[in-house]
Every structure is written in structure tokens, then in C-alpha cells.
Amino acid sequence: MEPIIIVHGGAGDIPQSRVQGKLNGVKASVAAGQQILAQGGSALDAVEAAVVLMEKDEYFNAGYGSVLNLSGEVEMEASIMCGKNLDVGAVTLIKDFSHPISIAHKVLTNSPHSLLGGEGAKIFALGMGFSTVPPESLISENAKNALNDFLKHGEFGRTEIGIKDEGGVGTVGAVAVDCNCHVAVATSTGGMSGKAVGRIGDTPQIGSGTYADDNIGGVSTTGHGESILKYCLAHSIIKLMESGNDANTATKIAVDGMTNRLNNTAGAITLSKTGDVGINFSSNRMAWAYIKSNKIFYGIEKNEVHEEEYVSEKPSCK
Amino acid sequence: MEPIIIVHGGAGDIPQSRVQGKLNGVKASVAAGQQILAQGGSALDAVEAAVVLMEKDEYFNAGYGSVLNLSGEVEMEASIMCGKNLDVGAVTLIKDFSHPISIAHKVLTNSPHSLLGGEGAKIFALGMGFSTVPPESLISENAKNALNDFLKHGEFGRTEIGIKDEGGVGTVGAVAVDCNCHVAVATSTGGMSGKAVGRIGDTPQIGSGTYADDNIGGVSTTGHGESILKYCLAHSIIKLMESGNDANTATKIAVDGMTNRLNNTAGAITLSKTGDVGINFSSNRMAWAYIKSNKIFYGIEKNEVHEEEYVSEKPSCK
């Protein structure tokens, strides 16, 4: 089949000042992933590469530019899943590495475990050859401002509805199906501004932030983490596809179901195993992009789809 | 409705020497939970009380008697979920508290977050008035022996099939429906013998180790953690019940499905919202017990159900 990749740059009350930066970022990210797929690379490598680019970009709440916890620290988490055998790699409570998603990928390939946290994750990462960076080097001005805003007027669990939160949104994710019909999903985040030290959200929890199954498809989610994990949003979408819904219908039913039950918002990107696309968000905005048939599609507003020609190497395995 | 509670004491290659201790433990645990329900107490309080009793009991891998990580330390995790509003409390990487499930319950009631880990979980627990205990006070002889055995011949990810692992099994859990038709589930564990420092398993991941929804029912799982989380075992059982399967059929389909896909074993206990019981395990043994209509039912072998009269206060809300 023709390989395909879709990415998101986070759902939430994205202020106008950050719209263009996010759109530029998701377009660059999806192109990086698509290049790997076009050369016959694996879905796992493609989603990692797409997420790495967004972890470098301060317009997203992942890696550099992650939001800060109540102690003013970055605490990041990420997960990656392989739909062939359901293998998982995930990390949480990571403070001083640039690319949590790359450590998660190494957990998938080199650890008997699926999820490592805190000091144990650091020990594993150092053993795999990753280098620490000074924690303060991951902190952006925007993240500092977001924490200050939260400390002034923040209301927990409601970052996506009602108040503006400039830095608190922007979890990133990618879903790909490669030319061997393997599905992979990657998700990475800094969590929510002003979170308690030690707070773990939906991103490293499999079935909440991330799910991939070659028999069905893949999902990456973003939004209010505590609600996403209570609803098992990614797995709910997968199960709706398994029972016959197309990717877009399944994504809409589950995002609406979570929002109606828990009164917080979220978004998700979905691919079926055959490459059908699902995009839905109940938050005000969610940046997304995908590349298919030499076109790049992208958007950030509800009911908005931009479409441009995209010149790339021809997929080697079409 | 007549309230009901079911508990498990872990699935795996339970050696004969520990069978009677586990049976005594699950019977005492389920009775402790039933007393709360019979007095009109909540399902949340009942499942916490049932799990607390097993956390105290060295026959189970939770609280005192938890298995040891590669550094010879206890690192525990627990989760509790309320089916009414899907509220969750969970903790992970807890080293020096006697009852992780009680801290998890406080996360549910007193934190804006759902899952706290490591130092952050400790700070929260201390703030809620929990006292630390010396970490070595949680270590049993059996757990030390299990780590030594693992270091001699252990093979990761296969503790439940093929090799005997005396201390590596025994996650505990409870599922209850109270007289107000509210469902709650609690699960607590020390993980697996010889796990890496910082390893987080299925127990604190919602949809893997624990799930509760008043509209459907509740599930607590046990077994090979990495497989359970890859399969989202608890949520898979919930979704099978939602689509019309009874509790026992749903539990069997999902446990078999996980075992066939991932070649590791697990078990689960399930209640539907109307109190129908589901029990299934693909491991050699799993201790379980439930109380219904003044009888206590319990077992540990496949296709074995013991039944005894059980004298209790009459449920106040029958």
C-alpha cells in the first residue's frame, strides 16, 4: 500500500499568536516522517522522526518548550507503539533529556519492560547512550509565562475550556502506516502548566494517549490528560473501528463521548490499517497535517482543511 | 440491588506451598469488603478495605511482601476507580508506605490529578497525613528468595509460563457494586521480581490493570504486566460487556485473546453493573473469592469452585 503519516501538534485554546508557528511545525514534522516512509522506512522510525522535530520546536509542549510543573521544572513523558506485535516503549518523569520519544523507542527495542519512570528511566537512557542536557535548557519563555499565568488564575482540569492557556497545550503525536502495512504511533508531551511534581498523564498510558494494532489502525490523542486516561480514549477509538466504524466516525464518536461524559476537551488523529484518516477535536483548535498522494493536507480550525501540492520522492512501495 | 464484592490474589505459577495462605487471604479480604457493603458503605471504601488486608499479608505481592526490583528495593503501585464519574486515583514508584491503595484513594478524592509517581507521590502522601515506614520493613523472606532465584535463572517477561517464580506473582485486586449500584475497582502490586528500577507496570494504567464504569461494570487484572498493558486487558473486557457479552464470557474472550496474541498469561475478575460474576485466568492458578447471597465462593485451580455458608449482617439495602 501507499504509506501514510498524520501528525498533531496539540488540542486546546491555542491563541492566535501561536497558530502560524504550529501550522509551520506540523507541516515540517509530517514531511520528515513522510520522507522516511517514502524511502521504504518503517512506521516506527517515521513517527519517531516526526515527533523529534516537534520536540525541538518551542511552538509545541514537548521536549524544548515543555510546560512547567508547580516547582518550575520540566517533567516530560512519551510513548511509542508498534502495531505488528503490540510492542510498547514509554517513559515518564523525564527531566533532562532533549528527546523523550527517542528514549521511549529504545525502551521498546531494548528493555524487557514497556514503561520506565523517573530515575530508572534516566539510568536506562544513560545506558543506551543518551546524553543529559541542563534542565533549564528545555525551558522556553512561553512556558515560564504560562506557569506565571497559571499561578495567577489557573484552574486545574479546565485548561482547555474557559480560560486561555498559552503554554499549556501542545502535546504532539504521529500515526503512520508503512509500505509493509505496519502501523506505529508516537506521542510526546510536557503535560499541563502548574501540574504537581510527579504527575503522570495520559501520554505514557497505553490505550489513553497512544494505541497501535496492525489488525485495526492507530491513534494518538491530545487534550485534558486526566479525562483522556479515564476514558481510555485511544483504545476506545480502536474498538469503535474494530466494530466497523470508519476512522473519522470512530474518532468523532469517542472524542464527543469523552467530552460529554467528563466535560473536558480532547482531540485525536487516527489512521485505519488501510490508511483512512480520522481527525476530530472538541477543543477550540488542534493543529494537524497529513500527506497523501503527493498532497499535504493541514488545518487548525474546526471544519477547515488546507490542501497544497507536495513534491516528494515517489513512495518506493506504492 | 444486593451489593457484591469479588477479590483476586494474583495469577501465575503459584507453588503448592502458598496455595492455602492465598486462599485464607482472599477469603478474609472479601469478608472485610463485604462487611462495609452490608452496612451500606460505598463500593470505593469496600474495595480499598479488601485490598488493604491483602497489602498487609505476606502471601500477596502488594504492600508488605512485595517483590523486589534489581536493586533489592520494593517499588509499589496501585490504582482505584469510581464507576460513577470515572474518577481515578493511582500511584506508582512508591517505596516506603504500607498501603499504596489508600494513597491512591486520596489521589482520587483530593488531587486534581489521577496518577502520581515517585517523589511527587511521596510528597502528596505526606501532605495527606500518611506516614512513611522503613523500606526494609516491607521486605519478606519470600521476596528476598524470589529475587535470588530470579538472579540465578530468571527470564524476563516469562514469569508466568515455564518457570516457577515463588514470589513474583500475587498482584491483588477487588471489584464491588454497592447498594446504590455504584461500581468501584482497586488493584495493588509490587510488580515483578527483578524488574528494573523505575519499571511501571499495568496496575496504575487505567484500562490495563483497573477499570470501572457504572454503565457497564468493573474489572481488576493480574499477570504479566507488560502484556496486560499492551492489550488494555481491563478496558477490553469492559468493551466486550458493553457490546452484549456477559461478564464471564467477556473475561474469557479477552484473557484468551491476550494470551494468544502475546504468549504470556493473565487473569481477571469482573462484575457487571448488575452483579454478574466473571472469573478467568490463563495462568496455572489464580486465587479468587466472592460473597453472594450468604455464601462465600472461592478457588485457585482451574474449573474449581468451593462454596461455604457465610454468615454476615444482612445487607441493609437488599
Short mmCIF file of N, CA, C and O in Angstrom, two decimals, chain A residues 26-111:
data_model
loop_
_atom_site.label_atom_id
_atom_site.label_comp_id
_atom_site.label_asym_id
_atom_site.label_seq_id
_atom_site.Cartn_x
_atom_site.Cartn_y
_atom_site.Cartn_z
N VAL A 26 3.74 21.52 12.23
CA VAL A 26 3.15 20.22 11.86
C VAL A 26 3.45 19.88 10.41
O VAL A 26 3.63 18.69 10.07
N LYS A 27 3.54 20.91 9.55
CA LYS A 27 3.87 20.62 8.15
C LYS A 27 5.31 20.09 8.02
O LYS A 27 5.57 19.14 7.27
N ALA A 28 6.22 20.71 8.75
CA ALA A 28 7.62 20.23 8.71
C ALA A 28 7.72 18.83 9.30
O ALA A 28 8.44 17.96 8.80
N SER A 29 6.98 18.60 10.38
CA SER A 29 7.02 17.31 11.05
C SER A 29 6.51 16.19 10.15
O SER A 29 7.13 15.12 10.03
N VAL A 30 5.37 16.41 9.52
CA VAL A 30 4.79 15.34 8.71
C VAL A 30 5.68 15.06 7.50
O VAL A 30 5.80 13.91 7.05
N ALA A 31 6.33 16.11 6.99
CA ALA A 31 7.23 15.92 5.84
C ALA A 31 8.44 15.07 6.25
O ALA A 31 8.91 14.20 5.48
N ALA A 32 8.95 15.29 7.46
CA ALA A 32 10.09 14.50 7.94
C ALA A 32 9.72 13.02 8.05
O ALA A 32 10.49 12.13 7.68
N GLY A 33 8.53 12.76 8.54
CA GLY A 33 8.08 11.37 8.64
C GLY A 33 7.82 10.75 7.28
O GLY A 33 8.19 9.60 7.02
N GLN A 34 7.22 11.55 6.40
CA GLN A 34 6.88 11.03 5.08
C GLN A 34 8.13 10.65 4.29
O GLN A 34 8.12 9.67 3.55
N GLN A 35 9.21 11.43 4.46
CA GLN A 35 10.47 11.09 3.75
C GLN A 35 10.96 9.71 4.12
O GLN A 35 11.45 8.96 3.27
N ILE A 36 10.84 9.38 5.39
CA ILE A 36 11.29 8.05 5.83
C ILE A 36 10.42 6.96 5.22
O ILE A 36 10.91 5.94 4.72
N LEU A 37 9.10 7.19 5.23
CA LEU A 37 8.19 6.20 4.65
C LEU A 37 8.42 6.04 3.16
O LEU A 37 8.40 4.92 2.63
N ALA A 38 8.67 7.17 2.46
CA ALA A 38 8.85 7.13 1.01
C ALA A 38 10.09 6.34 0.60
O ALA A 38 10.16 5.77 -0.48
N GLN A 39 11.05 6.33 1.51
CA GLN A 39 12.28 5.57 1.24
C GLN A 39 12.16 4.12 1.70
O GLN A 39 13.15 3.40 1.77
N GLY A 40 10.95 3.72 2.05
CA GLY A 40 10.75 2.33 2.48
C GLY A 40 11.02 2.11 3.95
O GLY A 40 11.06 0.96 4.42
N GLY A 41 11.18 3.21 4.71
CA GLY A 41 11.44 3.08 6.14
C GLY A 41 10.21 2.62 6.91
O GLY A 41 9.10 2.57 6.38
N SER A 42 10.45 2.28 8.17
CA SER A 42 9.37 1.72 8.99
C SER A 42 8.48 2.82 9.57
O SER A 42 8.92 3.96 9.78
N ALA A 43 7.25 2.43 9.87
CA ALA A 43 6.32 3.37 10.52
C ALA A 43 6.89 3.83 11.85
O ALA A 43 6.73 5.00 12.23
N LEU A 44 7.55 2.93 12.59
CA LEU A 44 8.14 3.30 13.88
C LEU A 44 9.16 4.42 13.71
O LEU A 44 9.16 5.39 14.46
N ASP A 45 10.07 4.25 12.74
CA ASP A 45 11.08 5.30 12.52
C ASP A 45 10.44 6.60 12.05
O ASP A 45 10.89 7.70 12.40
N ALA A 46 9.37 6.49 11.25
CA ALA A 46 8.73 7.69 10.73
C ALA A 46 8.05 8.49 11.83
O ALA A 46 8.18 9.72 11.89
N VAL A 47 7.32 7.80 12.72
CA VAL A 47 6.63 8.56 13.78
C VAL A 47 7.62 9.14 14.77
O VAL A 47 7.43 10.24 15.29
N GLU A 48 8.72 8.41 15.02
CA GLU A 48 9.74 8.98 15.91
C GLU A 48 10.32 10.26 15.29
O GLU A 48 10.43 11.29 15.97
N ALA A 49 10.68 10.20 14.02
CA ALA A 49 11.29 11.37 13.36
C ALA A 49 10.35 12.56 13.36
O ALA A 49 10.76 13.71 13.59
N ALA A 50 9.07 12.29 13.11
CA ALA A 50 8.08 13.38 13.09
C ALA A 50 7.97 14.03 14.46
O ALA A 50 7.90 15.26 14.58
N VAL A 51 7.96 13.21 15.51
CA VAL A 51 7.81 13.74 16.87
C VAL A 51 9.08 14.45 17.32
O VAL A 51 9.02 15.49 17.99
N VAL A 52 10.24 13.92 16.95
CA VAL A 52 11.51 14.56 17.32
C VAL A 52 11.53 16.01 16.83
O VAL A 52 11.96 16.93 17.55
N LEU A 53 11.05 16.22 15.60
CA LEU A 53 11.06 17.58 15.06
C LEU A 53 10.19 18.51 15.92
O LEU A 53 10.58 19.67 16.18
N MET A 54 9.05 18.01 16.38
CA MET A 54 8.17 18.86 17.21
C MET A 54 8.72 19.01 18.62
O MET A 54 8.49 20.03 19.27
N GLU A 55 9.47 18.00 19.11
CA GLU A 55 10.12 18.15 20.42
C GLU A 55 11.19 19.26 20.40
O GLU A 55 11.51 19.83 21.45
N LYS A 56 11.73 19.54 19.21
CA LYS A 56 12.74 20.61 19.10
C LYS A 56 12.12 21.99 19.00
O LYS A 56 12.83 23.00 19.14
N ASP A 57 10.84 22.06 18.72
CA ASP A 57 10.18 23.29 18.29
C ASP A 57 9.43 23.89 19.48
O ASP A 57 8.53 23.26 20.05
N GLU A 58 9.75 25.12 19.81
CA GLU A 58 9.13 25.71 21.02
C GLU A 58 7.64 25.98 20.84
O GLU A 58 6.96 26.33 21.81
N TYR A 59 7.13 25.84 19.63
CA TYR A 59 5.68 26.01 19.45
C TYR A 59 4.87 24.83 20.00
O TYR A 59 3.64 24.88 20.00
N PHE A 60 5.57 23.80 20.43
CA PHE A 60 4.87 22.61 20.95
C PHE A 60 5.28 22.31 22.38
O PHE A 60 6.44 22.55 22.77
N ASN A 61 4.36 21.72 23.12
CA ASN A 61 4.55 21.35 24.52
C ASN A 61 5.13 19.94 24.60
O ASN A 61 4.44 18.98 24.98
N ALA A 62 6.40 19.82 24.21
CA ALA A 62 7.09 18.52 24.22
C ALA A 62 8.57 18.83 24.03
O ALA A 62 8.91 19.73 23.25
N GLY A 63 9.45 18.12 24.73
CA GLY A 63 10.87 18.41 24.62
C GLY A 63 11.11 19.88 24.98
O GLY A 63 10.55 20.39 25.96
N TYR A 64 11.94 20.58 24.18
CA TYR A 64 12.15 22.01 24.41
C TYR A 64 10.82 22.74 24.26
O TYR A 64 10.10 22.55 23.27
N GLY A 65 10.49 23.56 25.25
CA GLY A 65 9.21 24.28 25.22
C GLY A 65 8.13 23.60 26.03
O GLY A 65 6.99 24.08 26.06
N SER A 66 8.48 22.49 26.69
CA SER A 66 7.51 21.82 27.56
C SER A 66 7.04 22.78 28.65
O SER A 66 7.81 23.60 29.14
N VAL A 67 5.79 22.61 29.08
CA VAL A 67 5.27 23.44 30.16
C VAL A 67 5.92 23.01 31.49
O VAL A 67 6.57 21.96 31.57
N LEU A 68 5.74 23.83 32.50
CA LEU A 68 6.45 23.64 33.77
C LEU A 68 5.49 23.16 34.87
O LEU A 68 4.32 23.55 34.90
N ASN A 69 6.04 22.33 35.77
CA ASN A 69 5.24 21.90 36.92
C ASN A 69 5.28 22.99 38.01
O ASN A 69 5.89 24.05 37.82
N LEU A 70 4.62 22.73 39.11
CA LEU A 70 4.48 23.75 40.16
C LEU A 70 5.83 24.18 40.72
O LEU A 70 5.95 25.25 41.31
N SER A 71 6.87 23.32 40.58
CA SER A 71 8.20 23.70 41.02
C SER A 71 9.01 24.39 39.94
O SER A 71 10.21 24.62 40.10
N GLY A 72 8.35 24.69 38.81
CA GLY A 72 9.04 25.37 37.72
C GLY A 72 9.96 24.47 36.91
O GLY A 72 10.81 24.95 36.17
N GLU A 73 9.77 23.16 37.03
CA GLU A 73 10.60 22.20 36.30
C GLU A 73 9.85 21.63 35.10
O GLU A 73 8.62 21.52 35.12
N VAL A 74 10.63 21.18 34.13
CA VAL A 74 10.10 20.36 33.04
C VAL A 74 10.06 18.90 33.52
O VAL A 74 11.04 18.40 34.08
N GLU A 75 8.92 18.24 33.34
CA GLU A 75 8.81 16.78 33.56
C GLU A 75 8.04 16.22 32.36
O GLU A 75 6.84 16.44 32.24
N MET A 76 8.76 15.48 31.51
CA MET A 76 8.19 15.07 30.23
C MET A 76 7.85 13.59 30.22
O MET A 76 8.35 12.80 31.02
N GLU A 77 7.00 13.22 29.26
CA GLU A 77 6.66 11.81 29.08
C GLU A 77 6.35 11.55 27.61
O GLU A 77 5.97 12.46 26.88
N ALA A 78 6.54 10.29 27.20
CA ALA A 78 6.35 9.94 25.79
C ALA A 78 6.08 8.45 25.67
O ALA A 78 6.48 7.67 26.53
N SER A 79 5.40 8.08 24.59
CA SER A 79 5.18 6.65 24.33
C SER A 79 5.21 6.39 22.83
O SER A 79 4.92 7.26 22.02
N ILE A 80 5.58 5.16 22.49
CA ILE A 80 5.60 4.73 21.09
C ILE A 80 5.14 3.28 21.05
O ILE A 80 5.44 2.51 21.96
N MET A 81 4.35 2.92 20.03
CA MET A 81 3.78 1.57 19.97
C MET A 81 3.85 1.04 18.55
O MET A 81 3.63 1.77 17.58
N CYS A 82 4.13 -0.24 18.46
CA CYS A 82 4.29 -0.96 17.19
C CYS A 82 3.08 -1.86 17.00
O CYS A 82 2.82 -2.75 17.81
N GLY A 83 2.32 -1.63 15.92
CA GLY A 83 1.08 -2.38 15.74
C GLY A 83 1.25 -3.82 15.35
O GLY A 83 0.32 -4.62 15.43
N LYS A 84 2.47 -4.20 14.92
CA LYS A 84 2.69 -5.58 14.48
C LYS A 84 2.52 -6.56 15.64
O LYS A 84 1.79 -7.53 15.55
N ASN A 85 3.22 -6.30 16.73
CA ASN A 85 3.22 -7.21 17.87
C ASN A 85 2.77 -6.52 19.16
O ASN A 85 2.90 -7.09 20.23
N LEU A 86 2.23 -5.32 19.02
CA LEU A 86 1.78 -4.51 20.16
C LEU A 86 2.91 -4.09 21.10
O LEU A 86 2.67 -3.69 22.23
N ASP A 87 4.15 -4.17 20.65
CA ASP A 87 5.28 -3.74 21.49
C ASP A 87 5.16 -2.25 21.84
O ASP A 87 4.74 -1.45 21.00
N VAL A 88 5.55 -1.96 23.07
CA VAL A 88 5.41 -0.61 23.60
C VAL A 88 6.73 -0.14 24.20
O VAL A 88 7.43 -0.92 24.85
N GLY A 89 7.05 1.12 24.01
CA GLY A 89 8.11 1.76 24.78
C GLY A 89 7.58 3.09 25.28
O GLY A 89 6.97 3.84 24.51
N ALA A 90 7.79 3.37 26.57
CA ALA A 90 7.28 4.62 27.11
C ALA A 90 8.15 5.06 28.27
O ALA A 90 8.78 4.24 28.95
N VAL A 91 8.17 6.37 28.49
CA VAL A 91 8.92 6.95 29.62
C VAL A 91 8.08 8.05 30.24
O VAL A 91 7.22 8.66 29.58
N THR A 92 8.33 8.29 31.54
CA THR A 92 7.64 9.38 32.21
C THR A 92 8.56 9.99 33.26
O THR A 92 9.55 9.36 33.66
N LEU A 93 8.24 11.22 33.70
CA LEU A 93 9.01 11.93 34.72
C LEU A 93 10.47 12.09 34.31
O LEU A 93 11.40 11.95 35.09
N ILE A 94 10.65 12.44 33.02
CA ILE A 94 11.96 12.69 32.41
C ILE A 94 12.25 14.19 32.50
O ILE A 94 11.43 15.00 32.07
N LYS A 95 13.41 14.55 33.04
CA LYS A 95 13.68 15.97 33.31
C LYS A 95 14.80 16.58 32.49
O LYS A 95 14.86 17.80 32.35
N ASP A 96 15.72 15.76 32.00
CA ASP A 96 16.91 16.37 31.43
C ASP A 96 17.45 15.65 30.19
O ASP A 96 18.64 15.43 30.05
N PHE A 97 16.50 15.29 29.32
CA PHE A 97 16.88 14.76 28.01
C PHE A 97 16.07 15.52 26.95
O PHE A 97 14.93 15.92 27.20
N SER A 98 16.67 15.71 25.79
CA SER A 98 16.02 16.52 24.75
C SER A 98 14.88 15.78 24.05
O SER A 98 13.92 16.40 23.60
N HIS A 99 15.00 14.46 23.94
CA HIS A 99 14.04 13.73 23.10
C HIS A 99 13.48 12.50 23.80
O HIS A 99 13.89 11.36 23.53
N PRO A 100 12.50 12.72 24.66
CA PRO A 100 11.84 11.58 25.34
C PRO A 100 11.35 10.51 24.36
O PRO A 100 11.39 9.32 24.70
N ILE A 101 10.89 10.90 23.18
CA ILE A 101 10.34 9.88 22.26
C ILE A 101 11.43 8.92 21.80
O ILE A 101 11.16 7.74 21.55
N SER A 102 12.67 9.41 21.69
CA SER A 102 13.75 8.52 21.24
C SER A 102 14.13 7.54 22.36
O SER A 102 14.49 6.38 22.10
N ILE A 103 14.05 8.00 23.62
CA ILE A 103 14.29 7.08 24.74
C ILE A 103 13.17 6.04 24.78
O ILE A 103 13.43 4.84 24.97
N ALA A 104 11.93 6.49 24.56
CA ALA A 104 10.80 5.55 24.54
C ALA A 104 11.02 4.48 23.47
O ALA A 104 10.75 3.29 23.69
N HIS A 105 11.51 4.90 22.31
CA HIS A 105 11.75 3.93 21.22
C HIS A 105 12.79 2.90 21.66
O HIS A 105 12.68 1.70 21.34
N LYS A 106 13.82 3.35 22.39
CA LYS A 106 14.83 2.40 22.89
C LYS A 106 14.24 1.47 23.96
O LYS A 106 14.66 0.31 24.08
N VAL A 107 13.30 1.97 24.76
CA VAL A 107 12.63 1.07 25.72
C VAL A 107 11.93 -0.04 24.94
O VAL A 107 12.00 -1.22 25.30
N LEU A 108 11.26 0.35 23.84
CA LEU A 108 10.56 -0.64 23.02
C LEU A 108 11.52 -1.71 22.49
O LEU A 108 11.23 -2.91 22.55
N THR A 109 12.67 -1.28 22.00
CA THR A 109 13.57 -2.23 21.34
C THR A 109 14.55 -2.91 22.30
O THR A 109 15.01 -4.02 22.03
N ASN A 110 14.87 -2.28 23.44
CA ASN A 110 16.00 -2.78 24.25
C ASN A 110 15.68 -3.09 25.70
O ASN A 110 16.59 -3.36 26.47
N SER A 111 14.43 -2.97 26.12
CA SER A 111 14.10 -3.25 27.51
C SER A 111 13.08 -4.38 27.59
O SER A 111 12.23 -4.51 26.70
#
